[in-house]
Amino acid sequence: MELIPIIKESLKELDSRSYSKRFIKPIREKVKEIAMEIAESENWANWEDNKVSNGVKTGGKMLNGEFLAEFYFSYKHDSWKKSSYLAVFQRDESSAAGYTIQAHDQELVSVFSSEEAIKLFHDAIQI
């Protein structure tokens, strides 16, 4: 019998703050770090002509509880109606990290490879 799931469930019931600190916070930090590393390595962290705020931000699906973790960065050019963004997410504790790319003029795309996400976002921000 595997004890870890039983212990985790007991901790969640007894002390949700400790559970969150021990199990949820590290996942969120990992996902945020992935988003920050991509933004910095590709020079997408601080555009001079960005019409939306620069930096890595908390995603709405994390804020509303749909995803365990979601962080994104975005870019908007003057000539676009919508911004383009790249989000790194993890749905729950047992899932792998994934990537969502929304180009300003295309449908939302989800992938599970950082290389593919970087290429898609690169294409999404071409002017």
mmCIF file of N, CA, C and O in Angstrom, residues 52-114:
data_model
loop_
_atom_site.group_PDB
_atom_site.id
_atom_site.type_symbol
_atom_site.label_atom_id
_atom_site.label_comp_id
_atom_site.label_asym_id
_atom_site.label_seq_id
_atom_site.Cartn_x
_atom_site.Cartn_y
_atom_site.Cartn_z
ATOM 1 N N VAL A 52 0.699 46.059 -24.012
ATOM 2 C CA VAL A 52 0.190 45.491 -22.756
ATOM 3 C C VAL A 52 1.387 45.384 -21.811
ATOM 4 O O VAL A 52 2.524 45.444 -22.244
ATOM 5 N N SER A 53 1.143 45.231 -20.552
ATOM 6 C CA SER A 53 2.260 45.252 -19.599
ATOM 7 C C SER A 53 3.222 44.084 -19.809
ATOM 8 O O SER A 53 2.811 42.976 -20.131
ATOM 9 N N ASN A 54 4.503 44.363 -19.643
ATOM 10 C CA ASN A 54 5.552 43.356 -19.749
ATOM 11 C C ASN A 54 5.593 42.517 -18.482
ATOM 12 O O ASN A 54 5.053 42.886 -17.448
ATOM 13 N N GLY A 55 6.285 41.395 -18.559
ATOM 14 C CA GLY A 55 6.507 40.548 -17.406
ATOM 15 C C GLY A 55 5.635 39.310 -17.406
ATOM 16 O O GLY A 55 4.696 39.174 -18.187
ATOM 17 N N VAL A 56 5.973 38.401 -16.510
ATOM 18 C CA VAL A 56 5.214 37.164 -16.342
ATOM 19 C C VAL A 56 4.103 37.434 -15.343
ATOM 20 O O VAL A 56 4.341 37.984 -14.272
ATOM 21 N N LYS A 57 2.890 37.054 -15.736
ATOM 22 C CA LYS A 57 1.707 37.340 -14.924
ATOM 23 C C LYS A 57 0.971 36.046 -14.580
ATOM 24 O O LYS A 57 1.103 35.043 -15.274
ATOM 25 N N THR A 58 0.157 36.093 -13.538
ATOM 26 C CA THR A 58 -0.665 34.957 -13.137
ATOM 27 C C THR A 58 -1.840 34.836 -14.094
ATOM 28 O O THR A 58 -2.521 35.824 -14.378
ATOM 29 N N GLY A 59 -2.085 33.612 -14.575
ATOM 30 C CA GLY A 59 -3.155 33.379 -15.525
ATOM 31 C C GLY A 59 -4.527 33.259 -14.875
ATOM 32 O O GLY A 59 -4.660 32.865 -13.712
ATOM 33 N N GLY A 60 -5.538 33.578 -15.634
ATOM 34 C CA GLY A 60 -6.911 33.546 -15.150
ATOM 35 C C GLY A 60 -7.390 32.170 -14.750
ATOM 36 O O GLY A 60 -8.177 32.019 -13.815
ATOM 37 N N LYS A 61 -6.931 31.129 -15.451
ATOM 38 C CA LYS A 61 -7.376 29.776 -15.121
ATOM 39 C C LYS A 61 -6.824 29.318 -13.778
ATOM 40 O O LYS A 61 -7.423 28.479 -13.121
ATOM 41 N N MET A 62 -5.701 29.875 -13.358
ATOM 42 C CA MET A 62 -5.187 29.584 -12.017
ATOM 43 C C MET A 62 -5.980 30.390 -10.989
ATOM 44 O O MET A 62 -6.361 29.876 -9.942
ATOM 45 N N LEU A 63 -6.243 31.638 -11.310
ATOM 46 C CA LEU A 63 -6.978 32.494 -10.381
ATOM 47 C C LEU A 63 -8.383 31.972 -10.111
ATOM 48 O O LEU A 63 -8.873 32.058 -8.991
ATOM 49 N N ASN A 64 -9.034 31.401 -11.143
ATOM 50 C CA ASN A 64 -10.396 30.900 -10.930
ATOM 51 C C ASN A 64 -10.444 29.431 -10.509
ATOM 52 O O ASN A 64 -11.522 28.869 -10.362
ATOM 53 N N GLY A 65 -9.268 28.806 -10.316
ATOM 54 C CA GLY A 65 -9.210 27.444 -9.805
ATOM 55 C C GLY A 65 -9.304 26.353 -10.852
ATOM 56 O O GLY A 65 -9.288 25.169 -10.521
ATOM 57 N N GLU A 66 -9.358 26.710 -12.128
ATOM 58 C CA GLU A 66 -9.436 25.703 -13.185
ATOM 59 C C GLU A 66 -8.112 24.950 -13.339
ATOM 60 O O GLU A 66 -8.103 23.754 -13.591
ATOM 61 N N PHE A 67 -6.985 25.670 -13.208
ATOM 62 C CA PHE A 67 -5.652 25.068 -13.267
ATOM 63 C C PHE A 67 -4.976 25.244 -11.917
ATOM 64 O O PHE A 67 -5.188 26.257 -11.241
ATOM 65 N N LEU A 68 -4.119 24.302 -11.563
ATOM 66 C CA LEU A 68 -3.330 24.422 -10.345
ATOM 67 C C LEU A 68 -2.319 25.561 -10.484
ATOM 68 O O LEU A 68 -2.092 26.326 -9.551
ATOM 69 N N ALA A 69 -1.736 25.679 -11.681
ATOM 70 C CA ALA A 69 -0.739 26.727 -11.927
ATOM 71 C C ALA A 69 -0.864 27.210 -13.366
ATOM 72 O O ALA A 69 -1.067 26.406 -14.278
ATOM 73 N N GLU A 70 -0.738 28.526 -13.558
ATOM 74 C CA GLU A 70 -0.718 29.103 -14.901
ATOM 75 C C GLU A 70 -0.062 30.481 -14.828
ATOM 76 O O GLU A 70 -0.490 31.333 -14.056
ATOM 77 N N PHE A 71 0.973 30.657 -15.639
ATOM 78 C CA PHE A 71 1.666 31.941 -15.732
ATOM 79 C C PHE A 71 1.919 32.223 -17.207
ATOM 80 O O PHE A 71 2.183 31.310 -17.985
ATOM 81 N N TYR A 72 1.842 33.497 -17.584
ATOM 82 C CA TYR A 72 1.958 33.840 -18.997
ATOM 83 C C TYR A 72 2.665 35.189 -19.176
ATOM 84 O O TYR A 72 2.807 35.966 -18.243
ATOM 85 N N PHE A 73 3.078 35.426 -20.407
ATOM 86 C CA PHE A 73 3.542 36.741 -20.820
ATOM 87 C C PHE A 73 2.898 37.030 -22.166
ATOM 88 O O PHE A 73 2.489 36.107 -22.881
ATOM 89 N N SER A 74 2.755 38.313 -22.468
ATOM 90 C CA SER A 74 2.033 38.667 -23.682
ATOM 91 C C SER A 74 2.668 39.865 -24.374
ATOM 92 O O SER A 74 3.449 40.603 -23.792
ATOM 93 N N TYR A 75 2.276 40.012 -25.623
ATOM 94 C CA TYR A 75 2.769 41.116 -26.439
ATOM 95 C C TYR A 75 1.630 41.604 -27.332
ATOM 96 O O TYR A 75 0.868 40.799 -27.875
ATOM 97 N N LYS A 76 1.524 42.916 -27.484
ATOM 98 C CA LYS A 76 0.528 43.489 -28.388
ATOM 99 C C LYS A 76 1.163 44.632 -29.163
ATOM 100 O O LYS A 76 1.738 45.548 -28.590
ATOM 101 N N HIS A 77 1.031 44.550 -30.469
ATOM 102 C CA HIS A 77 1.510 45.594 -31.370
ATOM 103 C C HIS A 77 0.381 46.593 -31.600
ATOM 104 O O HIS A 77 -0.799 46.251 -31.482
ATOM 105 N N ASP A 78 0.730 47.819 -31.937
ATOM 106 C CA ASP A 78 -0.260 48.883 -32.201
ATOM 107 C C ASP A 78 -1.325 48.470 -33.217
ATOM 108 O O ASP A 78 -2.489 48.843 -33.097
ATOM 109 N N SER A 79 -0.912 47.712 -34.216
ATOM 110 C CA SER A 79 -1.823 47.393 -35.316
ATOM 111 C C SER A 79 -2.747 46.200 -35.023
ATOM 112 O O SER A 79 -3.595 45.873 -35.840
ATOM 113 N N TRP A 80 -2.579 45.556 -33.870
ATOM 114 C CA TRP A 80 -3.387 44.383 -33.542
ATOM 115 C C TRP A 80 -4.571 44.755 -32.666
ATOM 116 O O TRP A 80 -4.466 45.613 -31.785
ATOM 117 N N LYS A 81 -5.688 44.058 -32.842
ATOM 118 C CA LYS A 81 -6.843 44.251 -31.965
ATOM 119 C C LYS A 81 -6.665 43.486 -30.651
ATOM 120 O O LYS A 81 -7.133 43.919 -29.611
ATOM 121 N N LYS A 82 -5.998 42.319 -30.731
ATOM 122 C CA LYS A 82 -5.784 41.479 -29.544
ATOM 123 C C LYS A 82 -4.294 41.248 -29.339
ATOM 124 O O LYS A 82 -3.504 41.406 -30.253
ATOM 125 N N SER A 83 -3.929 40.846 -28.141
ATOM 126 C CA SER A 83 -2.527 40.521 -27.868
ATOM 127 C C SER A 83 -2.265 39.054 -28.182
ATOM 128 O O SER A 83 -3.186 38.243 -28.305
ATOM 129 N N SER A 84 -0.995 38.717 -28.297
ATOM 130 C CA SER A 84 -0.546 37.334 -28.403
ATOM 131 C C SER A 84 0.067 36.964 -27.064
ATOM 132 O O SER A 84 0.694 37.808 -26.414
ATOM 133 N N TYR A 85 -0.122 35.726 -26.634
ATOM 134 C CA TYR A 85 0.482 35.332 -25.366
ATOM 135 C C TYR A 85 0.937 33.886 -25.379
ATOM 136 O O TYR A 85 0.476 33.076 -26.180
ATOM 137 N N LEU A 86 1.875 33.586 -24.484
ATOM 138 C CA LEU A 86 2.354 32.233 -24.238
ATOM 139 C C LEU A 86 2.150 31.970 -22.756
ATOM 140 O O LEU A 86 2.646 32.729 -21.920
ATOM 141 N N ALA A 87 1.402 30.931 -22.439
ATOM 142 C CA ALA A 87 1.150 30.556 -21.050
ATOM 143 C C ALA A 87 1.750 29.188 -20.771
ATOM 144 O O ALA A 87 1.703 28.297 -21.619
ATOM 145 N N VAL A 88 2.303 29.040 -19.583
ATOM 146 C CA VAL A 88 2.766 27.742 -19.096
ATOM 147 C C VAL A 88 1.783 27.355 -18.001
ATOM 148 O O VAL A 88 1.455 28.165 -17.138
ATOM 149 N N PHE A 89 1.303 26.117 -18.049
ATOM 150 C CA PHE A 89 0.288 25.706 -17.084
ATOM 151 C C PHE A 89 0.515 24.279 -16.600
ATOM 152 O O PHE A 89 1.231 23.504 -17.231
ATOM 153 N N GLN A 90 -0.104 23.957 -15.492
ATOM 154 C CA GLN A 90 -0.189 22.583 -15.006
ATOM 155 C C GLN A 90 -1.591 22.437 -14.425
ATOM 156 O O GLN A 90 -1.977 23.175 -13.519
ATOM 157 N N ARG A 91 -2.359 21.520 -14.965
ATOM 158 C CA ARG A 91 -3.771 21.369 -14.586
ATOM 159 C C ARG A 91 -3.955 20.933 -13.139
ATOM 160 O O ARG A 91 -4.816 21.443 -12.440
ATOM 161 N N ASP A 92 -3.160 19.949 -12.718
ATOM 162 C CA ASP A 92 -3.284 19.417 -11.359
ATOM 163 C C ASP A 92 -1.944 18.855 -10.914
ATOM 164 O O ASP A 92 -0.973 18.906 -11.654
ATOM 165 N N GLU A 93 -1.905 18.302 -9.717
ATOM 166 C CA GLU A 93 -0.634 17.828 -9.155
ATOM 167 C C GLU A 93 0.007 16.703 -9.958
ATOM 168 O O GLU A 93 1.221 16.591 -9.997
ATOM 169 N N SER A 94 -0.797 15.877 -10.611
ATOM 170 C CA SER A 94 -0.243 14.711 -11.292
ATOM 171 C C SER A 94 -0.011 14.916 -12.786
ATOM 172 O O SER A 94 0.558 14.054 -13.438
ATOM 173 N N SER A 95 -0.420 16.047 -13.332
ATOM 174 C CA SER A 95 -0.238 16.270 -14.764
ATOM 175 C C SER A 95 1.114 16.914 -15.058
ATOM 176 O O SER A 95 1.778 17.442 -14.173
ATOM 177 N N ALA A 96 1.495 16.848 -16.320
ATOM 178 C CA ALA A 96 2.733 17.484 -16.774
ATOM 179 C C ALA A 96 2.462 18.945 -17.108
ATOM 180 O O ALA A 96 1.324 19.336 -17.350
ATOM 181 N N ALA A 97 3.512 19.727 -17.138
ATOM 182 C CA ALA A 97 3.380 21.122 -17.557
ATOM 183 C C ALA A 97 3.047 21.159 -19.040
ATOM 184 O O ALA A 97 3.511 20.328 -19.822
ATOM 185 N N GLY A 98 2.232 22.134 -19.426
ATOM 186 C CA GLY A 98 1.860 22.326 -20.815
ATOM 187 C C GLY A 98 1.988 23.792 -21.175
ATOM 188 O O GLY A 98 2.278 24.642 -20.325
ATOM 189 N N TYR A 99 1.746 24.083 -22.442
ATOM 190 C CA TYR A 99 1.907 25.429 -22.963
ATOM 191 C C TYR A 99 0.707 25.784 -23.819
ATOM 192 O O TYR A 99 0.240 24.967 -24.611
ATOM 193 N N THR A 100 0.219 26.987 -23.652
ATOM 194 C CA THR A 100 -0.869 27.500 -24.478
ATOM 195 C C THR A 100 -0.358 28.742 -25.187
ATOM 196 O O THR A 100 0.236 29.617 -24.555
ATOM 197 N N ILE A 101 -0.598 28.787 -26.488
ATOM 198 C CA ILE A 101 -0.180 29.931 -27.281
ATOM 199 C C ILE A 101 -1.414 30.503 -27.958
ATOM 200 O O ILE A 101 -2.168 29.776 -28.608
ATOM 201 N N GLN A 102 -1.612 31.787 -27.776
ATOM 202 C CA GLN A 102 -2.709 32.483 -28.444
ATOM 203 C C GLN A 102 -2.108 33.566 -29.308
ATOM 204 O O GLN A 102 -1.527 34.516 -28.789
ATOM 205 N N ALA A 103 -2.182 33.385 -30.611
ATOM 206 C CA ALA A 103 -1.742 34.436 -31.521
ATOM 207 C C ALA A 103 -2.862 35.456 -31.651
ATOM 208 O O ALA A 103 -4.037 35.098 -31.592
ATOM 209 N N HIS A 104 -2.514 36.707 -31.836
ATOM 210 C CA HIS A 104 -3.495 37.790 -31.909
ATOM 211 C C HIS A 104 -4.527 37.585 -33.006
ATOM 212 O O HIS A 104 -5.632 38.107 -32.926
ATOM 213 N N ASP A 105 -4.183 36.776 -34.001
ATOM 214 C CA ASP A 105 -5.072 36.599 -35.154
ATOM 215 C C ASP A 105 -5.403 35.132 -35.441
ATOM 216 O O ASP A 105 -5.836 34.803 -36.533
ATOM 217 N N GLN A 106 -5.196 34.243 -34.464
ATOM 218 C CA GLN A 106 -5.431 32.817 -34.677
ATOM 219 C C GLN A 106 -6.098 32.185 -33.471
ATOM 220 O O GLN A 106 -6.252 32.811 -32.424
ATOM 221 N N GLU A 107 -6.438 30.906 -33.632
ATOM 222 C CA GLU A 107 -7.054 30.141 -32.552
ATOM 223 C C GLU A 107 -6.013 29.762 -31.499
ATOM 224 O O GLU A 107 -4.816 29.691 -31.774
ATOM 225 N N LEU A 108 -6.489 29.468 -30.316
ATOM 226 C CA LEU A 108 -5.670 29.003 -29.196
ATOM 227 C C LEU A 108 -5.085 27.628 -29.521
ATOM 228 O O LEU A 108 -5.780 26.771 -30.063
ATOM 229 N N VAL A 109 -3.800 27.428 -29.196
ATOM 230 C CA VAL A 109 -3.130 26.157 -29.437
ATOM 231 C C VAL A 109 -2.468 25.717 -28.133
ATOM 232 O O VAL A 109 -1.813 26.519 -27.465
ATOM 233 N N SER A 110 -2.619 24.426 -27.780
ATOM 234 C CA SER A 110 -1.940 23.870 -26.603
ATOM 235 C C SER A 110 -0.963 22.797 -27.052
ATOM 236 O O SER A 110 -1.297 21.973 -27.916
ATOM 237 N N VAL A 111 0.237 22.834 -26.467
ATOM 238 C CA VAL A 111 1.286 21.862 -26.777
ATOM 239 C C VAL A 111 1.972 21.453 -25.475
ATOM 240 O O VAL A 111 1.776 22.091 -24.437
ATOM 241 N N PHE A 112 2.782 20.389 -25.530
ATOM 242 C CA PHE A 112 3.487 19.935 -24.332
ATOM 243 C C PHE A 112 4.996 19.937 -24.501
ATOM 244 O O PHE A 112 5.716 19.272 -23.780
ATOM 245 N N SER A 113 5.481 20.745 -25.446
ATOM 246 C CA SER A 113 6.913 20.887 -25.696
ATOM 247 C C SER A 113 7.263 22.365 -25.662
ATOM 248 O O SER A 113 6.645 23.172 -26.376
ATOM 249 N N SER A 114 8.269 22.728 -24.862
ATOM 250 C CA SER A 114 8.663 24.132 -24.799
ATOM 251 C C SER A 114 9.209 24.610 -26.142
ATOM 252 O O SER A 114 8.968 25.750 -26.538
#
